[in-house]
Every structure is written in C-alpha cells, then in structure tokens.
C-alpha positions as semicolon CSV with decimal commas, in nm:
position;residue;x (nm);y (nm);z (nm)
1;M;13,301;7,718;14,061
2;S;13,004;7,951;14,117
3;L;12,866;8,285;14,003
4;V;13,008;8,442;14,316
5;T;13,355;8,310;14,232
6;I;13,319;8,443;13,877
7;L;13,214;8,781;14,017
8;A;13,520;8,775;14,241
9;A;13,744;8,694;13,943
10;F;13,599;8,987;13,749
11;G;13,685;9,208;14,045
12;G;14,032;9,056;14,066
13;G;14,095;9,122;13,698
14;V;13,969;9,480;13,723
15;F;14,183;9,542;14,030
16;G;14,486;9,392;13,855
17;A;14,431;9,636;13,570
18;L;14,371;9,928;13,804
19;I;14,695;9,888;14,001
20;G;14,904;9,710;13,735
21;G;14,965;9,340;13,683
22;T;15,307;9,335;13,849
23;T;15,180;9,531;14,149
24;A;14,899;9,278;14,189
25;F;15,157;9,000;14,167
26;I;15,359;9,158;14,447
27;F;15,045;9,138;14,661
28;T;15,029;8,770;14,562
29;G;15,368;8,734;14,725
30;F;15,263;8,904;15,048
31;L;14,947;8,696;15,073
32;G;15,137;8,382;14,973
33;L;15,384;8,439;15,257
34;A;15,099;8,496;15,502
35;G;14,922;8,188;15,369
36;A;15,234;7,975;15,402
37;A;15,278;8,088;15,763
38;T;14,916;8,007;15,836
39;A;14,946;7,667;15,669
40;V;15,251;7,580;15,876
41;A;15,096;7,707;16,199
42;S;14,744;7,570;16,166
43;G;14,731;7,345;15,861
44;S;14,476;7,573;15,695
45;T;14,538;7,665;15,331
46;L;14,240;7,900;15,309
47;I;14,449;8,214;15,251
48;L;14,658;8,039;14,987
49;D;14,365;7,884;14,804
50;S;14,105;8,161;14,828
51;V;14,308;8,483;14,827
52;A;14,675;8,454;14,728
53;F;14,609;8,202;14,449
54;G;14,233;8,249;14,425
55;P;14,017;8,501;14,240
56;F;14,161;8,804;14,421
57;F;14,538;8,793;14,367
58;G;14,586;8,464;14,181
59;P;14,830;8,530;13,893
60;H;14,589;8,356;13,654
61;V;14,331;8,621;13,744
62;A;14,479;8,954;13,857
63;F;14,807;8,936;13,665
64;V;14,638;8,801;13,351
65;G;14,380;9,080;13,375
66;G;14,647;9,345;13,427
67;V;14,858;9,224;13,133
68;A;14,560;9,210;12,896
69;A;14,438;9,552;13,006
70;A;14,784;9,702;12,954
71;A;14,799;9,552;12,605
72;Y;14,456;9,696;12,524
73;A;14,553;10,036;12,667
74;G;14,872;10,026;12,460
75;K;14,666;9,960;12,149
76;I;14,450;10,263;12,228
77;S;14,763;10,474;12,275
78;K;14,894;10,364;11,936
79;K;14,569;10,459;11,768
80;R;14,575;10,800;11,931
81;L;14,931;10,838;11,810
82;E;14,847;10,739;11,454
83;N;14,533;10,953;11,434
84;A;14,665;11,264;11,609
85;E;14,634;11,577;11,398
86;F;14,754;11,825;11,656
87;L;14,978;11,804;11,959
88;D;15,020;12,070;12,225
89;N;15,380;12,119;12,125
90;P;15,563;12,420;11,979
91;V;15,689;12,209;11,691
92;N;15,458;12,179;11,391
93;A;15,244;11,867;11,437
94;E;15,303;11,737;11,087
95;T;15,679;11,755;11,134
96;V;15,665;11,582;11,470
97;L;15,430;11,313;11,350
98;G;15,665;11,232;11,068
99;D;15,909;11,067;11,308
100;H;15,795;10,770;11,511
101;Q;16,049;10,817;11,789
102;E;15,952;11,179;11,838
103;K;15,587;11,082;11,850
104;E;15,656;10,822;12,115
105;K;15,857;11,072;12,318
106;I;15,581;11,329;12,315
107;F;15,306;11,082;12,396
108;A;15,514;10,929;12,673
109;E;15,471;11,262;12,850
110;D;15,094;11,226;12,821
111;D;14,947;11,079;13,140
112;R;14,717;10,857;12,935
113;H;14,994;10,700;12,729
114;V;15,059;10,331;12,800
115;D;15,330;10,099;12,680
116;G;15,134;9,781;12,617
117;A;15,431;9,564;12,715
118;D;15,474;9,729;13,056
119;A;15,296;9,523;13,322
120;T;15,411;9,750;13,605
121;V;15,205;10,058;13,515
122;P;14,880;10,114;13,710
123;L;14,613;10,171;13,447
124;F;14,412;10,397;13,676
125;K;14,573;10,684;13,487
126;T;14,399;10,596;13,160
127;T;14,048;10,672;13,292
128;E;13,926;10,441;13,013
129;P;13,630;10,222;13,122
130;M;13,705;9,959;12,858
131;V;14,056;9,911;12,996
132;L;13,908;9,798;13,326
133;I;13,642;9,587;13,157
134;V;13,909;9,407;12,952
135;G;14,096;9,339;13,276
136;G;13,782;9,198;13,437
137;I;13,692;8,980;13,139
138;F;14,040;8,831;13,122
139;G;14,033;8,775;13,496
140;V;13,719;8,565;13,457
141;L;13,860;8,380;13,158
142;G;14,179;8,312;13,352
143;L;13,980;8,165;13,640
144;L;13,780;7,940;13,405
145;V;14,079;7,818;13,206
146;E;14,282;7,743;13,519
147;Y;13,981;7,547;13,650
148;L;13,975;7,357;13,320
149;Y;14,347;7,278;13,336
150;D;14,346;7,181;13,703
151;T;14,011;7,042;13,812
152;I;13,863;6,908;13,487
153;L;14,170;6,795;13,291
154;G;14,398;6,736;13,590
155;I;14,713;6,831;13,401
156;P;15,019;6,758;13,618
157;I;15,162;7,108;13,583
158;D;15,162;7,442;13,762
159;T;14,821;7,538;13,624
160;P;14,829;7,910;13,718
161;A;15,158;7,941;13,528
162;L;15,015;7,754;13,229
163;T;14,715;7,988;13,236
164;V;14,937;8,296;13,250
165;A;15,136;8,164;12,952
166;T;14,818;8,080;12,759
167;F;14,666;8,424;12,797
168;A;14,994;8,603;12,733
169;I;14,997;8,448;12,387
170;I;14,627;8,520;12,333
171;T;14,685;8,880;12,440
172;R;14,983;8,915;12,207
173;Y;14,783;8,807;11,903
174;G;14,467;8,986;12,016
175;F;14,613;9,331;12,091
176;G;14,973;9,332;11,968
177;T;15,141;9,375;11,633
178;S;15,494;9,252;11,707
179;G;15,426;8,881;11,656
180;L;15,512;8,613;11,909
181;T;15,889;8,653;11,884
182;G;15,916;9,032;11,854
183;L;16,053;9,270;11,592
184;F;16,430;9,258;11,633
185;P;16,651;9,517;11,457
186;S;16,861;9,356;11,187
187;N;17,184;9,458;11,361
188;E;17,096;9,303;11,698
189;K;17,157;8,944;11,802
190;R;16,856;8,765;11,941
191;F;17,063;8,578;12,202
192;P;17,368;8,792;12,286
193;F;17,479;8,579;12,579
194;S;17,839;8,564;12,694
195;G;17,988;8,276;12,890
196;K;18,048;8,506;13,187
197;M;17,687;8,624;13,189
198;M;17,550;8,271;13,174
199;L;17,785;8,155;13,450
200;F;17,669;8,443;13,669
201;N;17,306;8,342;13,617
202;M;17,379;7,976;13,674
203;I;17,545;8,052;14,009
204;W;17,259;8,258;14,149
205;G;16,995;8,025;14,006
206;F;17,158;7,717;14,159
207;A;17,219;7,888;14,494
208;L;16,873;8,041;14,525
209;A;16,705;7,715;14,424
210;G;16,912;7,526;14,680
211;V;16,808;7,742;14,973
212;V;16,448;7,749;14,848
213;G;16,450;7,370;14,823
214;Y;16,582;7,344;15,178
215;S;16,313;7,583;15,307
216;A;16,034;7,414;15,113
217;L;16,123;7,074;15,258
218;A;16,166;7,213;15,608
219;L;15,820;7,375;15,601
220;G;15,641;7,136;15,367
221;V;15,530;7,430;15,150
222;D;15,638;7,455;14,787
223;N;15,557;7,824;14,735
224;I;15,762;7,979;15,017
225;G;16,046;8,091;14,788
226;F;15,801;8,193;14,516
227;S;15,628;8,432;14,757
228;V;15,956;8,591;14,865
229;S;16,062;8,633;14,502
230;A;15,725;8,788;14,414
231;I;15,757;9,040;14,699
232;S;16,110;9,128;14,589
233;L;15,976;9,268;14,260
234;I;15,876;9,578;14,456
235;F;16,236;9,694;14,417
236;L;16,182;9,729;14,043
237;Y;15,966;10,031;14,123
238;F;16,270;10,205;14,272
239;G;16,447;10,190;13,938
240;L;16,695;9,926;14,054
241;K;16,839;9,659;13,827
242;F;16,685;9,372;14,018
243;P;16,650;9,004;13,926
244;V;16,318;8,845;13,841
245;S;16,349;8,515;14,025
246;H;16,009;8,364;14,095
247;H;16,041;8,116;13,808
248;V;16,353;7,978;13,977
249;S;16,193;7,974;14,322
250;I;15,873;7,793;14,233
251;V;16,046;7,539;14,006
252;A;16,280;7,467;14,297
253;G;15,982;7,442;14,533
254;H;15,801;7,198;14,306
255;A;16,115;6,987;14,268
256;A;16,187;6,985;14,641
257;I;15,839;6,873;14,745
258;A;15,774;6,634;14,455
259;L;16,121;6,476;14,447
260;G;16,222;6,519;14,810
261;S;16,569;6,659;14,744
262;P;16,715;7,009;14,780
263;W;16,994;6,901;14,544
264;L;16,747;6,826;14,268
265;A;16,572;7,152;14,351
266;A;16,900;7,337;14,299
267;I;16,962;7,162;13,967
268;F;16,615;7,238;13,836
269;G;16,652;7,596;13,953
270;L;16,967;7,620;13,743
271;F;16,774;7,483;13,444
272;A;16,497;7,736;13,507
273;V;16,726;8,038;13,514
274;L;16,891;7,936;13,187
275;T;16,556;7,867;13,023
276;G;16,427;8,202;13,140
277;E;16,710;8,392;12,975
278;Y;16,630;8,241;12,636
279;V;16,253;8,274;12,673
280;E;16,285;8,641;12,769
281;R;16,483;8,721;12,458
282;L;16,264;8,502;12,240
283;V;15,917;8,632;12,326
284;N;15,947;8,942;12,546
285;T;16,203;9,164;12,374
286;H;16,115;9,433;12,117
287;V;15,745;9,363;12,163
288;D;15,429;9,563;12,227
289;T;15,254;9,331;12,478
290;H;15,386;9,134;12,773
291;V;15,445;8,761;12,734
292;D;15,548;8,639;13,076
293;M;15,888;8,467;13,075
294;P;15,843;8,322;13,426
295;G;15,500;8,182;13,339
296;I;15,634;7,994;13,037
297;T;15,942;7,872;13,225
298;I;15,742;7,756;13,526
299;A;15,486;7,578;13,308
300;F;15,757;7,394;13,115
301;W;15,969;7,277;13,408
302;S;15,676;7,205;13,639
303;F;15,539;6,965;13,378
304;I;15,880;6,797;13,350
305;I;15,894;6,761;13,730
306;L;15,531;6,685;13,816
307;G;15,417;6,516;13,498
308;I;15,719;6,313;13,393
309;I;15,981;6,264;13,665
310;A;15,771;6,248;13,983
311;P;15,546;5,963;13,859
312;L;15,859;5,758;13,785
313;M;16,000;5,791;14,135
C-alpha cells in the first residue's frame, strides 16, 4: 500500500463513476480473462493482481466508486425534483409537481437525471464534479478496506466481494432513503417465487457451476468463469433479459479450487443461485441505491467454502 496505489484507486473510482459501475465491471471481466490466460501461459498474475482486481478495475474500487457516485447523483436528482418550481413543460408546473410519477417521468427525460439504484448508467452525463469526487473517494476507501480485510485481518473470504457488500450498505444508508430492505407496496409479495421458477434457476445454476468447476480445475484458475460472466453483462445494455451469473461462477470457482471437486462446485453454484434470488428481492428491489446481490452472495458462500469447509478437509 502506497500513495501511488491510493492515487490509482482514486482514479479507478472516478473512472468507475464516469463510465458506470457495471460498465467498469465488464472491463474487469475482459481483464480477468486476459489475466487468466497470462497466468496459465506464463505463471504471472500481474494483470490479475494489478489491473483486473487492482486499483484500476477491481470491483472493490471501480464498481464501489460507480455505485456510490450513482447513489449520490440520484440524491441530487431527487433534490432537484423536490425543489423544482418550473419545468419546461406545457403543463402547469404546480399541477405536474403534485404527482410523483409525473415528476419522475419528466425528469427522466432530463439528461442529468439519475436513478440512484442504476449502476449501469455512465455518470459523465451529470457534469457534476462532486459525483466524480464521490466516486474517487469511495474507490480509495474500497482499496483500503479490502486491504484491511485481506492483508491485515486475513479473513478467509472473497475480500473484494465483502468490500463491495460493505460499501453497498454504507452507500444505502449514506445516500438512500429506502432502508436496507426497500419500500415494498403493500399488495406485493416480497418473495413471489414459484416452484417452476426456482427449478429453472437451480438447473442453470447447477449446470453453469459444474462447467465452471471443471474449467477452474483444468486451468488452476478460480476466476475463469467469473470473468466470462462479468463480460456477459454487456448484453444487458442491448435491453435483453439476461442472467446475472458471476456470483454463481466465482462461488463455483472457489469451491472447485479449494475443495478439488467439480461436483461440489456445481452444488455450491446451485446454493449461490438460490441465495441470490432471495438477496435480490430482500435488499435490491424497490430501492433508491444499489446493494449488490452478487457481492453479498459471493461473500457469504466464499466464507462457508474458504473459512469453514476447506480448513476441515
């Protein structure tokens, strides 16, 4: 840890805010895949350690910075909405401002408007200096806390995921108003899961984790599936209904390498996909900041695998 590394983390957090936390995470996937190939070919983990999971595109830096900046930008948007006295709209401003949904609709057409829970939006459009500064500050804090978790405390867990989860909660209480578990309408079930839906998720979670476990053991790299899953999020930008799967992939990778079995990797991947469904509905539905479901799921199951089961084997 040095001043140069801290400077780099500030830049990583700012860049994550500038292009959007999810966009930065997709770059993590590309660099992770390149780093895995380099590690297999030469044994060097420099790309993985210093770029993909370092202060440039490490999720604990760039994604954390992007999420916090989006939450802050969303808070600014809300204030503008609440304080607006005139809108460039043919309808009388007082009438429009009397209905929250209409206000949101009008401001959604404003290029500066940001949904604080949307981690995909590049915040370049806000042209707000403080948005970028918040991203940079959280990037530095993410670097320091991950260093605390990993190097100083030595917690047997996926420390970037734990850091992402930590700062998601801090961001929610710092910039949000929806509380940790969201503001659900009284007529909506919090967990509206059908047996068919859960079976569908269990099948793809088990299958994906199995092939990831096989690949991780074949290459000796636990993040190979994680990187592919991160890259696949690019399809969300095309408006497709596309699965978020990196929590399944990295849990499977951890299980495969730590426990030496693709079968156990597949089983833990199944556990991860089920956990993710509940976490998403619990903390990331009807909210105004982003609490990362994969981060929480990865942190939980990686601790079970690395901190509890692996030492016993």
